[in-house]
Coordinates of N, CA and C in Angstrom, one line a residue:
X489 N 160.5 166.7 136.2 CA 160.2 168.2 135.8 C 158.4 168.3 135.0
X490 N 157.2 168.6 135.9 CA 156.2 169.0 135.6 C 156.1 170.1 134.5
X491 N 155.5 169.6 133.2 CA 154.9 170.9 132.3 C 153.9 171.3 132.7
X492 N 153.7 172.8 132.6 CA 153.1 173.5 133.1 C 152.0 173.5 131.5
X493 N 151.4 173.4 131.6 CA 150.0 173.8 130.4 C 150.0 175.2 130.3
X494 N 149.0 175.6 128.9 CA 148.7 177.0 128.8 C 147.1 177.7 129.9
X495 N 146.9 176.5 130.0 CA 145.4 176.8 130.4 C 145.6 176.2 132.3
X496 N 145.0 177.4 132.9 CA 145.2 176.5 134.2 C 144.1 175.2 135.0
X497 N 144.7 174.4 136.3 CA 144.3 173.4 136.3 C 142.7 174.0 136.8
X498 N 142.1 172.6 136.2 CA 140.6 172.2 136.5 C 140.1 173.0 138.0
X499 N 140.6 172.8 139.2 CA 140.5 172.8 139.9 C 140.8 174.0 140.5
X500 N 140.7 175.2 139.7 CA 141.1 176.5 140.0 C 140.0 177.5 139.0
X501 N 140.1 176.4 137.8 CA 139.1 177.5 136.6 C 137.5 176.9 136.9
X502 N 137.1 175.7 137.7 CA 136.1 175.3 137.7 C 135.1 176.1 139.1
X503 N 135.7 176.8 140.0 CA 134.6 177.5 141.1 C 134.5 178.6 140.0
X504 N 135.8 179.2 139.5 CA 135.7 181.0 138.8 C 134.4 180.4 137.5
X505 N 134.0 179.0 137.0 CA 133.5 179.5 135.6 C 131.9 179.5 136.4
X506 N 132.0 178.9 137.6 CA 130.9 178.4 138.6 C 130.2 180.2 138.4
X507 N 131.1 180.6 139.5 CA 130.8 181.9 140.2 C 130.0 182.6 139.1
X508 N 131.0 182.6 137.7 CA 130.5 183.6 136.6 C 129.4 183.2 136.0
X509 N 129.1 182.1 135.9 CA 127.7 181.5 135.4 C 126.6 182.2 136.1
X510 N 126.5 181.8 137.4 CA 125.8 182.2 138.6 C 125.5 183.2 139.2
X511 N 126.6 184.1 138.6 CA 126.3 185.8 138.3 C 125.9 186.2 137.1
X512 N 126.0 185.8 136.2 CA 125.0 186.4 134.5 C 123.4 185.9 134.9
X513 N 123.7 184.9 135.2 CA 122.3 184.1 135.7 C 121.1 184.7 136.4
X514 N 122.0 185.6 137.6 CA 121.6 185.9 138.5 C 121.0 187.4 138.3
X515 N 121.9 188.2 137.3 CA 121.9 189.2 136.9 C 120.4 189.1 135.7
X516 N 120.4 188.3 135.0 CA 119.4 188.1 134.1 C 118.1 188.0 134.3
X517 N 117.9 187.3 135.5 CA 116.9 186.9 136.3 C 116.1 188.3 136.9
X518 N 117.6 189.3 136.9 CA 117.1 190.5 137.9 C 116.1 191.2 136.8
X519 N 116.9 191.3 135.6 CA 116.5 192.4 134.3 C 115.4 191.3 133.6
X520 N 115.2 190.5 133.6 CA 113.7 189.8 132.9 C 112.6 189.9 133.5
X521 N 111.4 190.6 132.9 CA 109.9 191.2 133.3 C 109.7 189.9 134.3
X522 N 109.6 190.1 135.3 CA 108.2 189.0 135.7 C 107.0 189.4 136.0
X523 N 106.0 188.2 135.7 CA 104.3 188.4 136.1 C 104.3 188.0 137.6
X524 N 103.4 188.8 138.5 CA 103.0 188.4 139.1 C 101.9 187.4 139.3
X525 N 102.0 186.1 140.6 CA 101.2 185.2 140.5 C 99.9 185.9 141.5
X526 N 99.0 185.3 141.3 CA 98.3 186.0 142.6 C 97.3 184.8 143.0
X527 N 96.7 185.5 143.8 CA 95.8 184.3 144.6 C 94.0 184.4 144.6
X528 N 93.6 183.5 145.1 CA 91.8 183.4 145.1 C 91.4 184.8 145.0
X529 N 92.1 185.2 146.7 CA 90.9 186.3 147.2 C 91.8 187.5 146.1
X530 N 92.5 187.7 145.3 CA 93.3 188.9 144.6 C 92.3 189.0 142.9
X531 N 92.0 187.7 142.7 CA 91.1 187.4 141.8 C 89.1 188.1 142.1
X532 N 89.1 187.2 143.4 CA 87.8 188.1 143.7 C 87.5 189.6 143.9
X533 N 88.9 190.2 144.5 CA 88.6 191.7 144.4 C 89.1 192.6 143.4
X534 N 89.4 191.8 142.5 CA 89.4 192.5 141.0 C 89.1 192.3 139.9
X535 N 88.6 190.8 139.5 CA 88.0 190.8 138.4 C 86.6 191.5 137.4
X536 N 86.0 192.3 138.8 CA 84.7 193.3 138.0 C 85.5 194.4 138.2
X537 N 86.4 194.6 138.5 CA 86.8 196.3 138.5 C 86.9 196.9 137.1
X538 N 86.4 198.1 136.8 CA 87.0 198.6 135.4 C 88.6 198.5 134.8
X539 N 88.8 198.3 133.8 CA 90.3 197.9 133.9 C 91.1 196.7 134.0
X540 N 90.5 196.1 134.5 CA 90.7 194.3 134.3 C 89.8 193.4 133.7
X541 N 90.6 192.6 133.2 CA 90.0 191.1 132.4 C 90.4 190.2 133.0
X542 N 89.3 189.1 132.7 CA 89.7 187.6 133.5 C 89.7 186.7 132.5
X543 N 90.8 186.0 132.0 CA 90.7 185.0 130.8 C 91.1 183.6 131.3
X544 N 90.2 182.9 130.7 CA 90.3 181.6 131.2 C 90.9 181.0 130.0
X545 N 91.9 180.2 129.9 CA 92.7 179.9 128.8 C 92.8 178.6 128.6
X546 N 91.7 177.6 128.7 CA 91.2 176.9 128.6 C 90.8 177.0 127.2
X547 N 90.6 175.5 126.8 CA 89.4 175.1 125.5 C 88.4 175.7 125.9
X548 N 87.3 176.1 124.9 CA 85.9 176.1 124.7 C 85.2 175.5 125.7
X549 N 85.6 173.9 124.9 CA 84.2 173.2 125.4 C 84.6 172.8 127.3
X550 N 85.7 173.3 127.2 CA 85.6 173.8 129.0 C 85.4 174.6 129.9
X551 N 85.6 175.7 129.0 CA 85.2 176.8 129.6 C 83.5 176.6 129.7
X552 N 82.9 176.0 128.8 CA 81.5 176.1 128.2 C 80.8 174.9 129.4
X553 N 81.8 173.8 130.5 CA 81.3 173.6 130.9 C 81.8 171.8 131.1
X554 N 82.2 171.6 130.1 CA 82.6 170.1 130.4 C 84.2 170.1 131.0
X555 N 83.6 168.8 131.8 CA 85.2 168.4 133.0 C 86.4 167.8 131.5
X556 N 87.5 168.7 132.0 CA 88.4 168.2 131.4 C 88.8 166.7 131.5
X557 N 89.2 166.3 132.9 CA 89.8 165.3 133.2 C 88.9 165.2 135.3
X558 N 89.5 164.2 135.4 CA 88.8 163.9 136.9 C 89.6 164.7 137.8
X559 N 88.6 165.3 138.6 CA 89.2 166.2 139.7 C 89.0 167.5 139.5
X560 N 89.2 167.8 137.7 CA 88.8 169.5 137.3 C 87.5 169.4 137.2
X561 N 87.0 170.5 137.5 CA 85.7 170.7 137.0 C 85.6 171.8 135.7
X562 N 84.5 171.4 135.0 CA 84.1 172.0 133.9 C 83.7 173.6 134.2
X563 N 83.4 174.4 133.5 CA 82.6 175.7 133.4 C 83.8 176.5 133.6
X564 N 83.2 177.9 134.1 CA 84.2 179.0 134.4 C 84.0 179.7 135.3
X565 N 84.7 180.5 136.0 CA 84.8 182.0 137.1 C 83.7 183.1 136.6
X566 N 82.6 183.4 137.2 CA 81.7 184.3 136.7 C 82.5 185.5 136.2
X567 N 82.6 186.1 135.0 CA 82.8 187.2 134.4 C 84.3 187.1 133.5
X568 N 85.1 185.8 133.8 CA 86.0 185.5 132.6 C 85.5 185.3 131.2
X569 N 86.3 185.8 130.3 CA 86.1 185.5 128.7 C 87.1 184.4 128.9
X570 N 87.0 183.7 127.5 CA 87.3 183.0 127.2 C 88.6 183.2 125.7
X571 N 89.8 182.9 126.0 CA 90.8 182.7 124.5 C 91.5 181.8 125.2
X572 N 91.6 180.5 124.3 CA 92.3 179.3 124.4 C 93.9 179.5 123.9
X573 N 94.7 178.9 125.1 CA 96.0 179.4 125.0 C 97.0 178.6 123.6
X574 N 95.7 177.8 123.1 CA 96.0 176.9 121.8 C 95.8 177.7 120.5
X575 N 94.9 178.6 120.4 CA 94.9 180.0 119.6 C 95.7 181.2 119.6
X576 N 96.2 181.2 121.0 CA 97.2 181.8 121.1 C 98.7 181.3 120.6
X577 N 99.1 180.2 120.5 CA 100.1 179.8 120.0 C 100.3 179.4 118.6
X578 N 99.4 180.3 117.9 CA 99.3 180.0 116.5 C 100.5 180.5 116.3
X579 N 101.5 180.0 114.9 CA 102.6 180.2 114.5 C 102.5 181.6 113.7
X580 N 101.3 181.8 112.9 CA 101.1 183.1 112.0 C 100.8 184.3 113.1
X581 N 101.6 185.0 113.5 CA 101.9 186.2 114.4 C 100.3 187.2 114.4
X582 N 100.1 187.2 112.9 CA 98.5 188.4 113.2 C 97.5 187.7 113.5
X583 N 97.5 186.4 113.0 CA 96.1 185.8 113.9 C 95.7 186.1 115.2
X584 N 96.8 185.5 116.3 CA 96.6 185.7 117.4 C 96.4 186.9 117.9
X585 N 97.3 188.0 117.5 CA 97.6 189.2 117.7 C 96.0 190.0 117.5
X586 N 95.4 189.9 116.0 CA 94.1 190.4 116.2 C 93.0 189.6 116.8
X587 N 93.0 188.7 117.3 CA 92.1 187.6 117.9 C 92.3 188.1 119.3
X588 N 93.5 188.7 120.0 CA 94.0 189.0 121.2 C 93.2 190.5 121.1
X589 N 92.7 191.1 120.2 CA 92.6 192.5 120.4 C 91.1 192.7 120.0
X590 N 90.4 191.6 119.2 CA 88.9 191.2 119.1 C 88.3 191.2 120.4
X591 N 89.1 190.2 120.8 CA 88.1 189.5 122.1 C 88.5 190.6 123.6
X592 N 89.4 191.5 123.4 CA 89.5 192.5 124.3 C 90.3 192.6 125.3
X593 N 91.7 191.3 124.9 CA 92.9 191.1 125.7 C 93.4 192.5 124.8
X594 N 93.7 193.7 125.8 CA 94.5 194.9 125.3 C 95.7 194.9 126.5
X595 N 96.7 195.9 125.7 CA 98.0 196.5 126.2 C 97.3 197.4 127.7
X596 N 96.1 198.0 127.4 CA 96.0 199.0 128.4 C 95.2 198.3 129.7
X597 N 94.5 197.2 129.5 CA 94.4 196.4 131.0 C 95.0 195.8 131.6
X598 N 94.7 195.6 133.0 CA 95.5 194.4 133.5 C 94.3 193.1 133.3
X599 N 95.7 192.1 133.2 CA 94.9 190.8 132.4 C 95.0 189.9 133.5
X600 N 94.1 189.1 134.0 CA 94.4 187.9 135.1 C 93.9 186.8 134.2
X601 N 94.9 186.0 134.4 CA 94.9 184.6 133.4 C 94.8 183.0 134.5
X602 N 93.7 182.4 134.4 CA 93.6 181.2 134.6 C 93.6 180.0 133.7
X603 N 93.5 178.9 134.7 CA 93.5 177.8 133.6 C 93.0 176.5 134.5
X604 N 93.3 175.0 134.7 CA 93.1 174.4 135.1 C 93.7 174.3 136.5
X605 N 95.1 174.6 137.1 CA 95.9 174.5 137.7 C 97.2 175.2 137.9
X606 N 97.1 176.6 136.7 CA 97.8 177.4 136.4 C 99.0 177.3 135.8
X607 N 99.3 176.1 135.7 CA 100.6 175.8 134.4 C 100.3 176.6 132.9
X608 N 99.4 176.5 132.1 CA 99.0 176.8 130.9 C 98.7 178.1 130.8
X609 N 98.0 178.9 132.3 CA 97.9 180.0 132.3 C 99.7 181.0 132.2
X610 N 100.6 180.6 133.2 CA 101.6 181.2 133.2 C 102.3 181.0 131.8
X611 N 101.7 180.2 131.1 CA 102.7 179.8 129.5 C 102.2 180.7 128.5
X612 N 100.6 181.4 129.5 CA 100.3 182.1 128.3 C 100.4 183.6 128.7
X613 N 100.8 183.9 129.9 CA 101.5 184.6 130.4 C 102.7 185.6 129.7
X614 N 103.4 184.1 129.9 CA 105.0 184.3 129.1 C 104.5 184.8 127.5
X615 N 104.3 184.0 126.9 CA 103.5 184.4 125.5 C 103.3 185.5 125.1
X616 N 102.4 186.3 126.8 CA 101.8 187.9 126.4 C 102.8 188.8 126.0
X617 N 103.7 188.7 127.1 CA 104.5 189.2 127.5 C 106.0 189.3 126.2
X618 N 106.6 188.4 126.3 CA 107.7 187.8 125.1 C 107.1 188.3 123.6
X619 N 106.2 187.7 123.1 CA 105.8 187.4 122.2 C 104.9 188.7 121.4
X620 N 104.3 189.0 122.3 CA 103.0 190.2 122.1 C 103.2 191.6 122.7
X621 N 104.4 191.9 123.5 CA 104.7 192.7 124.1 C 104.0 193.3 124.8
X622 N 103.4 192.9 125.8 CA 102.6 193.0 127.1 C 103.2 193.7 128.0
X623 N 103.3 194.5 128.7 CA 104.2 194.9 129.9 C 103.2 193.9 131.2
X624 N 104.6 193.0 131.8 CA 104.6 191.9 132.6 C 103.9 192.7 133.9
X625 N 104.0 193.8 134.1 CA 103.3 194.8 135.4 C 101.8 194.3 135.3
X626 N 101.6 194.4 133.9 CA 100.0 194.6 133.7 C 99.5 193.3 133.6
X627 N 99.9 191.5 133.9 CA 99.8 190.5 133.1 C 99.5 189.9 135.2
X628 N 98.6 189.1 135.6 CA 98.6 188.2 136.4 C 98.3 186.9 136.0
X629 N 98.4 186.1 136.9 CA 98.9 184.4 136.3 C 97.8 184.1 138.1
X630 N 97.2 183.5 137.6 CA 96.4 183.2 138.9 C 96.8 181.7 139.3
X631 N 97.9 181.2 140.3 CA 98.2 180.6 140.5 C 97.7 178.9 140.6
X632 N 96.6 178.9 141.2 CA 95.8 178.0 141.6 C 95.0 177.5 140.7
X633 N 94.1 178.8 139.9 CA 93.7 178.6 138.8 C 92.0 178.1 139.3
X634 N 91.6 176.9 138.6 CA 90.3 176.4 139.0 C 89.8 175.6 139.9
X635 N 91.1 175.0 140.2 CA 91.0 173.7 141.2 C 91.1 174.8 142.7
X636 N 91.9 175.9 142.6 CA 91.8 177.0 143.9 C 90.5 177.2 144.1
X637 N 90.4 177.7 143.2 CA 88.6 178.5 143.2 C 87.4 177.9 143.6
X638 N 87.6 176.6 142.8 CA 86.5 175.6 143.6 C 86.6 175.1 144.7
X639 N 88.0 174.8 145.5 CA 88.4 174.5 146.9 C 88.2 175.6 147.6
X640 N 88.4 176.8 147.1 CA 87.9 177.6 148.0 C 86.5 178.1 148.4
X641 N 85.3 177.3 147.6 CA 84.0 177.0 147.6 C 83.5 178.1 147.1
X642 N 84.2 178.7 146.2 CA 83.3 180.1 144.9 C 82.6 179.0 143.5
X643 N 81.7 179.8 143.2 CA 80.9 179.1 141.9 C 81.6 179.2 140.6
X644 N 81.3 178.4 139.8 CA 81.3 178.4 138.7 C 80.2 178.5 137.6
X645 N 79.9 178.8 136.6 CA 78.9 178.7 135.6 C 79.5 178.1 134.2
X646 N 78.7 177.2 133.6 CA 77.4 177.6 133.8 C 76.6 176.8 134.6
X647 N 75.4 177.0 135.2 CA 75.1 176.2 136.2 C 74.9 174.8 135.3
X648 N 75.2 173.6 135.5 CA 74.9 172.3 135.6 C 76.2 172.0 134.7
X649 N 77.5 172.6 135.3 CA 78.5 172.0 134.4 C 79.1 170.6 134.9
X650 N 79.5 169.9 134.2 CA 80.6 168.9 134.8 C 81.5 169.0 136.1
X651 N 81.2 168.4 137.0 CA 82.4 168.6 138.5 C 83.5 168.0 138.2
X652 N 83.9 167.2 137.6 CA 85.2 165.9 137.1 C 84.8 165.6 138.6
X653 N 84.1 165.3 139.5 CA 84.4 164.3 140.4 C 83.3 163.0 140.0
X654 N 82.8 162.5 139.2 CA 81.7 161.8 139.1 C 82.4 160.5 138.9
X655 N 84.0 160.8 138.3 CA 84.5 159.6 138.2 C 84.8 158.8 139.6
X656 N 84.7 159.4 140.4 CA 85.2 158.7 141.6 C 83.6 157.9 142.5
X657 N 83.1 158.1 141.8 CA 81.8 157.1 142.1 C 81.6 155.7 141.9
X658 N 81.4 155.0 142.4 CA 81.3 153.4 142.3 C 80.0 152.7 141.9

């Protein structure tokens, strides 16, 4: 005679548990605020408009023209301000909050953030929403960032910035 345990057989419980986890994950993702990814055209059309602020999340030396690595140019998109993600990640919550306000990164503006490829700017966006309570609807992540900007034939400043391609020369 087979003894029935107090728990249902695994082949019955596993699909039910999977379905519950899937439903909970899907529901949570729908409730989670989402930052919009934007493209080159969006940045061009909005970066100079009143109420918008374009933020370069890379280190100051890269913003000022030094190439961070092969294939990535130094310099910045005209009209951008610099606020490094590393300043934002400071564990002392008051210092970054005050620095954000001082630099003009405020909750009343629509903030477009970029970096080299869109990864750091995504983290920056996430920090603004989660840690500093910015509205996700007012934060835009330029997904292609500086590499996309250059590949589209747009200019960077300052003039004479490092291109990041000199490493390919023989």
